[in-house]
PDB file of N, CA and C and ligand atoms in Angstrom:
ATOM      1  N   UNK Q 707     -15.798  -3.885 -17.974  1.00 92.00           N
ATOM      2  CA  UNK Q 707     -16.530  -4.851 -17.167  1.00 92.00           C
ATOM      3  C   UNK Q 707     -16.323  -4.595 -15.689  1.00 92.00           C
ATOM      4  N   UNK Q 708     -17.198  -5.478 -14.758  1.00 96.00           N
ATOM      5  CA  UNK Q 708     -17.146  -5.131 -13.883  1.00 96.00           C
ATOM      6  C   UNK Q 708     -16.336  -6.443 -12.863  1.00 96.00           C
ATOM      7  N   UNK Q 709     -15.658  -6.464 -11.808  1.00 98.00           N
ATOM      8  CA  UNK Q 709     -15.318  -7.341 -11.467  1.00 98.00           C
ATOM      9  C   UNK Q 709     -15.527  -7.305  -9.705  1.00 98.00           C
ATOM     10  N   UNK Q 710     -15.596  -8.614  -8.865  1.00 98.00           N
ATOM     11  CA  UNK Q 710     -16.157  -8.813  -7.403  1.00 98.00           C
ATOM     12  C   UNK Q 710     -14.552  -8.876  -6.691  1.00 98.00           C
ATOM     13  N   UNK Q 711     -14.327  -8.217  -5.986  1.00 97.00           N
ATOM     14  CA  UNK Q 711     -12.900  -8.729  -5.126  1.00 97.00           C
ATOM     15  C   UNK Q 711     -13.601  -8.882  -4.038  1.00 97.00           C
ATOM     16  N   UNK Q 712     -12.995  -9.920  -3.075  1.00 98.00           N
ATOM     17  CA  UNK Q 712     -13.606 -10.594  -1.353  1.00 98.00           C
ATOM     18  C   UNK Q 712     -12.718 -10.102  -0.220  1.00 98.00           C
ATOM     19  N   UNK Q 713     -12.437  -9.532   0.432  1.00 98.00           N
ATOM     20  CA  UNK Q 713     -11.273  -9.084   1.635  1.00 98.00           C
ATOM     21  C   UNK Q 713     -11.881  -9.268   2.844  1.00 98.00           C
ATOM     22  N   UNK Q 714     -10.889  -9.667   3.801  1.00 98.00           N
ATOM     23  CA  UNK Q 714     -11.161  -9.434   5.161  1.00 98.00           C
ATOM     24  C   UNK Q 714     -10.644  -8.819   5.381  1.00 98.00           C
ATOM     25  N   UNK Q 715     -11.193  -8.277   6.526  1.00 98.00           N
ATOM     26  CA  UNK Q 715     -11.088  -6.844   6.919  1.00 98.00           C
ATOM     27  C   UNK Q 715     -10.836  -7.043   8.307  1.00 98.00           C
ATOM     28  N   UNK Q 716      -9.396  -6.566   9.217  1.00 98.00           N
ATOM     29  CA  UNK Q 716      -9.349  -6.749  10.595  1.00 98.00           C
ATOM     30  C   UNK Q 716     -10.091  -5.184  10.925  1.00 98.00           C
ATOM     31  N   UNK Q 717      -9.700  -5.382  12.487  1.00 97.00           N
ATOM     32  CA  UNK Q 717      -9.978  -3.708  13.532  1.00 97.00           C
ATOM     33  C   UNK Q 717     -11.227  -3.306  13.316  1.00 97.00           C
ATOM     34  N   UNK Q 718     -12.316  -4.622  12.399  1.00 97.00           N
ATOM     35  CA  UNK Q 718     -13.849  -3.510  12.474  1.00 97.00           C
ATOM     36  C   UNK Q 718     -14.313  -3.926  14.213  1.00 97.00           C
ATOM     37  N   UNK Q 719     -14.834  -3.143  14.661  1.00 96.00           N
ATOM     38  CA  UNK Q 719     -15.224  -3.565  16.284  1.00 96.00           C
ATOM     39  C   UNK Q 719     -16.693  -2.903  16.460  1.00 96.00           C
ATOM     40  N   UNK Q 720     -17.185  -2.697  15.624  1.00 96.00           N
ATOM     41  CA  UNK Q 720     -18.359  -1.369  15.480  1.00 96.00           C
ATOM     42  C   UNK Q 720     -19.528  -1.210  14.401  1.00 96.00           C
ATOM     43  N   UNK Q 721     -20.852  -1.205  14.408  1.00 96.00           N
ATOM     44  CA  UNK Q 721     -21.302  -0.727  12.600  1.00 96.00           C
ATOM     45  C   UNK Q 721     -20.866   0.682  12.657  1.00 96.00           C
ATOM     46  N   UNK Q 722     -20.185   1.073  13.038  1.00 97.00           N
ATOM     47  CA  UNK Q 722     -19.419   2.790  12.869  1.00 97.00           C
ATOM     48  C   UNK Q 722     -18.756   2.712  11.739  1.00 97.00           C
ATOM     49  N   UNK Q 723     -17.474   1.336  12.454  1.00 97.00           N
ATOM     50  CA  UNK Q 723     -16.509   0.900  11.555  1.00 97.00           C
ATOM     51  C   UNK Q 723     -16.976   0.496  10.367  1.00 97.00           C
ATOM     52  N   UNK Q 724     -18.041  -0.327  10.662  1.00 98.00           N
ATOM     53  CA  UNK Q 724     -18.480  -0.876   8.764  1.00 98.00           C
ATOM     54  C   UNK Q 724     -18.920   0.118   7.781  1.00 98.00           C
ATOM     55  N   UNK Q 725     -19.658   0.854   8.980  1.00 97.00           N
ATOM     56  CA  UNK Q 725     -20.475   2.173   7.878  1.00 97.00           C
ATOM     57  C   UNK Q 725     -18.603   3.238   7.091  1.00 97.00           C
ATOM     58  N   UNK Q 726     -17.888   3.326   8.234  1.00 97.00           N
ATOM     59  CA  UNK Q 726     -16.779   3.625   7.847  1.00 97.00           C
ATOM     60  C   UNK Q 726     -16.047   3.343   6.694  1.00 97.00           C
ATOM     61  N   UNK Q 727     -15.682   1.875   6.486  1.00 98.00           N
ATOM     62  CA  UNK Q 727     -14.946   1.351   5.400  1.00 98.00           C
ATOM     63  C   UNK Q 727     -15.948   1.205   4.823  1.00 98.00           C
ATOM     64  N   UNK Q 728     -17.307   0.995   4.719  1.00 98.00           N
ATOM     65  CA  UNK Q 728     -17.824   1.238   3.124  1.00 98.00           C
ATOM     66  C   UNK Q 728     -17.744   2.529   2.525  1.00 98.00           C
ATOM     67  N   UNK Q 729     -18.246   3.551   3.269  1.00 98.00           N
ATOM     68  CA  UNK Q 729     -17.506   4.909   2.556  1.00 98.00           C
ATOM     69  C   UNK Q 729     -16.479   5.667   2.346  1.00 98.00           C
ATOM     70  N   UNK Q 730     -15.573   4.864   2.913  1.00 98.00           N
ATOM     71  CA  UNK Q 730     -14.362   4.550   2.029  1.00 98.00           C
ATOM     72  C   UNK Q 730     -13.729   4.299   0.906  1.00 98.00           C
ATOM     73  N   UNK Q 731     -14.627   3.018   0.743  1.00 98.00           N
ATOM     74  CA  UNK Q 731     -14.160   2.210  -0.327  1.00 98.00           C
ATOM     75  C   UNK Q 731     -15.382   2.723  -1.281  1.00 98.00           C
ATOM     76  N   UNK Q 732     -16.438   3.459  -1.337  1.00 98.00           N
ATOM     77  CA  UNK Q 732     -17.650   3.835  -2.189  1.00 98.00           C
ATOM     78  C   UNK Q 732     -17.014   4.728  -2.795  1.00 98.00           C
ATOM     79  N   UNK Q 733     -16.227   5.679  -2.046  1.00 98.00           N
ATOM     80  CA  UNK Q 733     -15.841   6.662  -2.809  1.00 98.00           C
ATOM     81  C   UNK Q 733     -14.398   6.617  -3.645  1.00 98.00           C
ATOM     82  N   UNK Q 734     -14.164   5.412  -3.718  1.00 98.00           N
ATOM     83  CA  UNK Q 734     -12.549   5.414  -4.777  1.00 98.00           C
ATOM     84  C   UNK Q 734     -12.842   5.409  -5.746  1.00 98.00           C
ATOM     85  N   UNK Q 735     -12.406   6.010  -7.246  1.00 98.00           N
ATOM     86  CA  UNK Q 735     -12.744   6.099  -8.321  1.00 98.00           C
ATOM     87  C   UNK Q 735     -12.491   4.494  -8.412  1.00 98.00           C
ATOM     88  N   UNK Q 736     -13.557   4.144  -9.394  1.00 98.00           N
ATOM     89  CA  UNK Q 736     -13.637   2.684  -9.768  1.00 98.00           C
ATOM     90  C   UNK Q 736     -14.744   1.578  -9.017  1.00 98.00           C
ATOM     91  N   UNK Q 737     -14.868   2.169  -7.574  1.00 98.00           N
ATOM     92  CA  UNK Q 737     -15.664   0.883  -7.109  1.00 98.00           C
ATOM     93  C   UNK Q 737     -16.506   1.590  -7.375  1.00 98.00           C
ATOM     94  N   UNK Q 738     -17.526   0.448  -7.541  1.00 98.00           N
ATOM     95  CA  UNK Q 738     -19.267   0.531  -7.708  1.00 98.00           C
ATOM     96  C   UNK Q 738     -19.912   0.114  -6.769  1.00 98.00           C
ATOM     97  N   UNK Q 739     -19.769  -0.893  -6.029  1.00 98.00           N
ATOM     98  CA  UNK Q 739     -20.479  -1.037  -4.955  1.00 98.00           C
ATOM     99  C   UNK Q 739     -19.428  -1.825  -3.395  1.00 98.00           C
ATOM    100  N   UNK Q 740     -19.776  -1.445  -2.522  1.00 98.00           N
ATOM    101  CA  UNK Q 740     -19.090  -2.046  -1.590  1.00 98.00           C
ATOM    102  C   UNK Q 740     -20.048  -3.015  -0.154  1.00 98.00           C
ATOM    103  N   UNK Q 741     -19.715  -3.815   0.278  1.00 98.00           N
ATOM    104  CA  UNK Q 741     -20.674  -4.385   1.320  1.00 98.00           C
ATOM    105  C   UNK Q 741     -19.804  -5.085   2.131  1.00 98.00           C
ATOM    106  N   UNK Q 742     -19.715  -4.571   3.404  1.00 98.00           N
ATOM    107  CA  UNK Q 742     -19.190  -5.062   4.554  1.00 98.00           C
ATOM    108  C   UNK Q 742     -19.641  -5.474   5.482  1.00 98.00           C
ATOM    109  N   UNK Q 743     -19.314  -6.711   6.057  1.00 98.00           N
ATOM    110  CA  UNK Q 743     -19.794  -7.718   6.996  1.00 98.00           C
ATOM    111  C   UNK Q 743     -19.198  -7.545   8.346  1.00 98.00           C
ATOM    112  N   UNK Q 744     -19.570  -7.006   9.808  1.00 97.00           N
ATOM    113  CA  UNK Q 744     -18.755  -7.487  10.957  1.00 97.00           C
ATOM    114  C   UNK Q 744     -18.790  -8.276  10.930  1.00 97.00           C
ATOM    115  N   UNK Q 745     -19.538  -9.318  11.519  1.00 97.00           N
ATOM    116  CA  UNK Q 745     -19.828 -10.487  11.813  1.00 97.00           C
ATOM    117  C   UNK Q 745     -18.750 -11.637  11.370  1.00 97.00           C
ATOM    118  N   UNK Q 746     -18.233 -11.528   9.979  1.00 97.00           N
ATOM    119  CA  UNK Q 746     -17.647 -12.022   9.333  1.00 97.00           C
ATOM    120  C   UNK Q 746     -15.866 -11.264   8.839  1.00 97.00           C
ATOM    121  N   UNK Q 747     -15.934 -10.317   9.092  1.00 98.00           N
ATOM    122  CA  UNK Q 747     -14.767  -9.253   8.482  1.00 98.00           C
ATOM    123  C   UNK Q 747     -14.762  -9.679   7.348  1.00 98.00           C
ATOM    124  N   UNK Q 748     -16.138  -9.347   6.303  1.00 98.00           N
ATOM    125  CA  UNK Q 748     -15.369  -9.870   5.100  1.00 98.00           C
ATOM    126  C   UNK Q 748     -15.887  -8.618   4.671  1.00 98.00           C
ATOM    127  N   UNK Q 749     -15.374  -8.070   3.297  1.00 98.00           N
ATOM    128  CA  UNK Q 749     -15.853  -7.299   2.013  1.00 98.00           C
ATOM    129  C   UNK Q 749     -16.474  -7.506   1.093  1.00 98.00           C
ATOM    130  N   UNK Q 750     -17.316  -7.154   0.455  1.00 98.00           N
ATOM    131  CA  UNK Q 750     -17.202  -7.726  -1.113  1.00 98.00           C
ATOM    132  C   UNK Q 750     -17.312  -6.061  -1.869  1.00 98.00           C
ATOM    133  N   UNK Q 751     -16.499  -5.934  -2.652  1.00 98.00           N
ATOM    134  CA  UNK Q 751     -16.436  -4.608  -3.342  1.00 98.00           C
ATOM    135  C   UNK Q 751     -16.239  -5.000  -5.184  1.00 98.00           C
ATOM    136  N   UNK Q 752     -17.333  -4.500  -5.505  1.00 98.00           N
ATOM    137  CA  UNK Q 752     -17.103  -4.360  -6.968  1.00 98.00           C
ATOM    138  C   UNK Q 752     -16.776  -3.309  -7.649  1.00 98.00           C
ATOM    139  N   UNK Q 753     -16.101  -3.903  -8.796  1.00 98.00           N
ATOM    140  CA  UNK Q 753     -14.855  -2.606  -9.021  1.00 98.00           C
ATOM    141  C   UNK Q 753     -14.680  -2.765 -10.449  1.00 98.00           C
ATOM    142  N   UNK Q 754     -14.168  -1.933 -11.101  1.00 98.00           N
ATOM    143  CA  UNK Q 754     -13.662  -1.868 -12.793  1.00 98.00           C
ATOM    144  C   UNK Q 754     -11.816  -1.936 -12.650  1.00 98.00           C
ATOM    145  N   UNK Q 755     -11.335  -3.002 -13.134  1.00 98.00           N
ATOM    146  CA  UNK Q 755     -10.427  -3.294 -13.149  1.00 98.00           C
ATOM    147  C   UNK Q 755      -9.696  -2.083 -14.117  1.00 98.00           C
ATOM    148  N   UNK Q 756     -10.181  -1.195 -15.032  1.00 98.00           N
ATOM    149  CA  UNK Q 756      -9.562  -0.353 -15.727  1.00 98.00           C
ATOM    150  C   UNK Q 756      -9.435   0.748 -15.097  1.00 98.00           C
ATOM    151  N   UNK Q 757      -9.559   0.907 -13.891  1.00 98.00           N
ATOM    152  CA  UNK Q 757      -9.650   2.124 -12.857  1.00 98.00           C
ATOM    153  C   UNK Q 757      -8.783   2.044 -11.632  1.00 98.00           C
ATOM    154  N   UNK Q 758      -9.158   0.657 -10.953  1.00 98.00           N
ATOM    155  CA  UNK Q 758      -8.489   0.086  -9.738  1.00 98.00           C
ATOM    156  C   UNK Q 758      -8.596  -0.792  -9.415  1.00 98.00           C
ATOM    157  N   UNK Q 759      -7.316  -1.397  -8.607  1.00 98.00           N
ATOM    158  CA  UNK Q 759      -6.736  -2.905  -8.652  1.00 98.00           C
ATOM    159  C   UNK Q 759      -7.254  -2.941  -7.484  1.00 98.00           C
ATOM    160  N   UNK Q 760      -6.942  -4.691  -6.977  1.00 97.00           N
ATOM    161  CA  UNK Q 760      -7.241  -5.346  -5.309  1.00 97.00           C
ATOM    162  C   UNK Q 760      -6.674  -4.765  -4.805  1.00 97.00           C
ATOM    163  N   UNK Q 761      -4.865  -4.562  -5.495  1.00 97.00           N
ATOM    164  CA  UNK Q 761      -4.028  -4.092  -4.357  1.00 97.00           C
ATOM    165  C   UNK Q 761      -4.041  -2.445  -3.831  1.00 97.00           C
ATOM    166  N   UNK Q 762      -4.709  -1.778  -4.780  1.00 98.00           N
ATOM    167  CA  UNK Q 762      -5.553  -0.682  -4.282  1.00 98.00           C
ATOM    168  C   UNK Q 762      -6.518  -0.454  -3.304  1.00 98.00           C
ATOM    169  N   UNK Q 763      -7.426  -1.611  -3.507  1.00 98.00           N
ATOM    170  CA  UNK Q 763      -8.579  -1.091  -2.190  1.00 98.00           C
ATOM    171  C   UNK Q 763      -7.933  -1.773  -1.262  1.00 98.00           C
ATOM    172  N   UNK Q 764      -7.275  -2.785  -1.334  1.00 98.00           N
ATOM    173  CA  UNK Q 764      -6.395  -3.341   0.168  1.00 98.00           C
ATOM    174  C   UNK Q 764      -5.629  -1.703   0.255  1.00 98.00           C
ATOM    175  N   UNK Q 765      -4.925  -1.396   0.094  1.00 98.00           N
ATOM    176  CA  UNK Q 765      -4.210   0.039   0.322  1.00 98.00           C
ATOM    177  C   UNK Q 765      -5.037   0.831   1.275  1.00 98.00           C
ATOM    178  N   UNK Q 766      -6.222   0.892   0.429  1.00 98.00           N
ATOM    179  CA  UNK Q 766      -7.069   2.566   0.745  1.00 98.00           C
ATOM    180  C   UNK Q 766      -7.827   1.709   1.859  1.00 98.00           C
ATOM    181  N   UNK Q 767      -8.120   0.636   2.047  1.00 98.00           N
ATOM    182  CA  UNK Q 767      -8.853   0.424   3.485  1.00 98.00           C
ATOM    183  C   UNK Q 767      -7.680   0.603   4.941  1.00 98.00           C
ATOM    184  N   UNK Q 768      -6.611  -0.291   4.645  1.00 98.00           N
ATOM    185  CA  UNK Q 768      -5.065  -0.167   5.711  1.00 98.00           C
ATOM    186  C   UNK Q 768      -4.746   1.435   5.877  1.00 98.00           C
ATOM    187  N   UNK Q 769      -5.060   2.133   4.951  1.00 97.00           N
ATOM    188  CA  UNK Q 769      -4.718   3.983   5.049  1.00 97.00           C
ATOM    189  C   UNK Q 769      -5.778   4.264   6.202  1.00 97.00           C
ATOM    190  N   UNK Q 770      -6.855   3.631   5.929  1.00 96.00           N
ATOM    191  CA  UNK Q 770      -7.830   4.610   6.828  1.00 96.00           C
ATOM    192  C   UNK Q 770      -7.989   3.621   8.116  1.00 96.00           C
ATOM    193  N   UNK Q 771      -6.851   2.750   8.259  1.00 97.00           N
ATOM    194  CA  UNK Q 771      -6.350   2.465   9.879  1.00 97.00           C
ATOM    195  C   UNK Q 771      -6.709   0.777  10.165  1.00 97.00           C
ATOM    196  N   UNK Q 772      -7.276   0.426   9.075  1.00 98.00           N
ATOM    197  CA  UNK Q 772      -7.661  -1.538   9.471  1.00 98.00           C
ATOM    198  C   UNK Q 772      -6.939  -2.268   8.508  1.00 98.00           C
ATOM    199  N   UNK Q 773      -7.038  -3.464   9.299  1.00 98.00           N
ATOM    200  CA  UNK Q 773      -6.205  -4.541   8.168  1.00 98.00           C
ATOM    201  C   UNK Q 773      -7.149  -5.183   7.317  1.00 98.00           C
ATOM    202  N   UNK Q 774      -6.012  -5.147   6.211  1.00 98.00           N
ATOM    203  CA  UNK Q 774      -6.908  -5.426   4.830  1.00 98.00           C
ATOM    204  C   UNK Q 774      -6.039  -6.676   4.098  1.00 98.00           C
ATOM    205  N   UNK Q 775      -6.647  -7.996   3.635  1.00 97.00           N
ATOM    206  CA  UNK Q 775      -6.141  -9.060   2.920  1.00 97.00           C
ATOM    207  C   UNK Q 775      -7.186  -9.644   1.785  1.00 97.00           C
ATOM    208  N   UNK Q 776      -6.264  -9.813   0.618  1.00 97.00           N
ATOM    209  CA  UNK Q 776      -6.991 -10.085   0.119  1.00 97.00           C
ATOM    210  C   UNK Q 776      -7.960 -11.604  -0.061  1.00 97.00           C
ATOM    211  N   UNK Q 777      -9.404 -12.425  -0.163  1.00 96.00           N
ATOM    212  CA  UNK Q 777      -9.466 -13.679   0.079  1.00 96.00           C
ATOM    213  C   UNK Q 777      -9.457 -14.238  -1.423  1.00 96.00           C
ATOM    214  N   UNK Q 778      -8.818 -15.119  -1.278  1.00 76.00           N
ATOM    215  CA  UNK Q 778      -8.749 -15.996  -2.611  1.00 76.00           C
ATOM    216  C   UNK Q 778      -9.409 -16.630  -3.268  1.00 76.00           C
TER     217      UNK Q 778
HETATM  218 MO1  9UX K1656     -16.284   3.555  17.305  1.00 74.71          MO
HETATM  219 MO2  9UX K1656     -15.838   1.240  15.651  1.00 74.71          MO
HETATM  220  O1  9UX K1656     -14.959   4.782  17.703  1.00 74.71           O
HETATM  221  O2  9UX K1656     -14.117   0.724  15.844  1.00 74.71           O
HETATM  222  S1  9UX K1656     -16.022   3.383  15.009  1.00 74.71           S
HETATM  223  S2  9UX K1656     -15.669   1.374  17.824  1.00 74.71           S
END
């Protein structure tokens, strides 16, 4: 199945940055789709939990230099 995780996302300042962390996060084995908001710093990334966790794409977004939390 497929499942929705929500994150905000600090340090976007740019659609560079957004275009950035979505192809980021497009390309981790497991997500299927990703959509990032400046306006809002939020995420929404859908993902297969049998592949990769929240605390994964929080990881792989903070690697490639922004802050990543997860929203509840
Ligand atoms: Mo450009 Mo956005 O260097 O942080 S990608 S400002």
């Amino acid at each position: 199945g497929t499942l929705v995780g929500q994150f905000t996302i600090g340090g976007m300042t740019c659609a560079a940055c957004v275009n950035s962390v979505e192809g980021i996060l497009i390309k981790l084995p497991g997500v299927r789709r990703a959509v990032v908001a400046l306006a809002t710093s939020l995420g929404e990334v859908e993902y297969d939990p049998t592949v990769i966790s929240k605390d994964d794409i929080v990881i792989a977004i903070e690697d490639a230099g922004f802050e990543a939390s997860l929203v509840q």
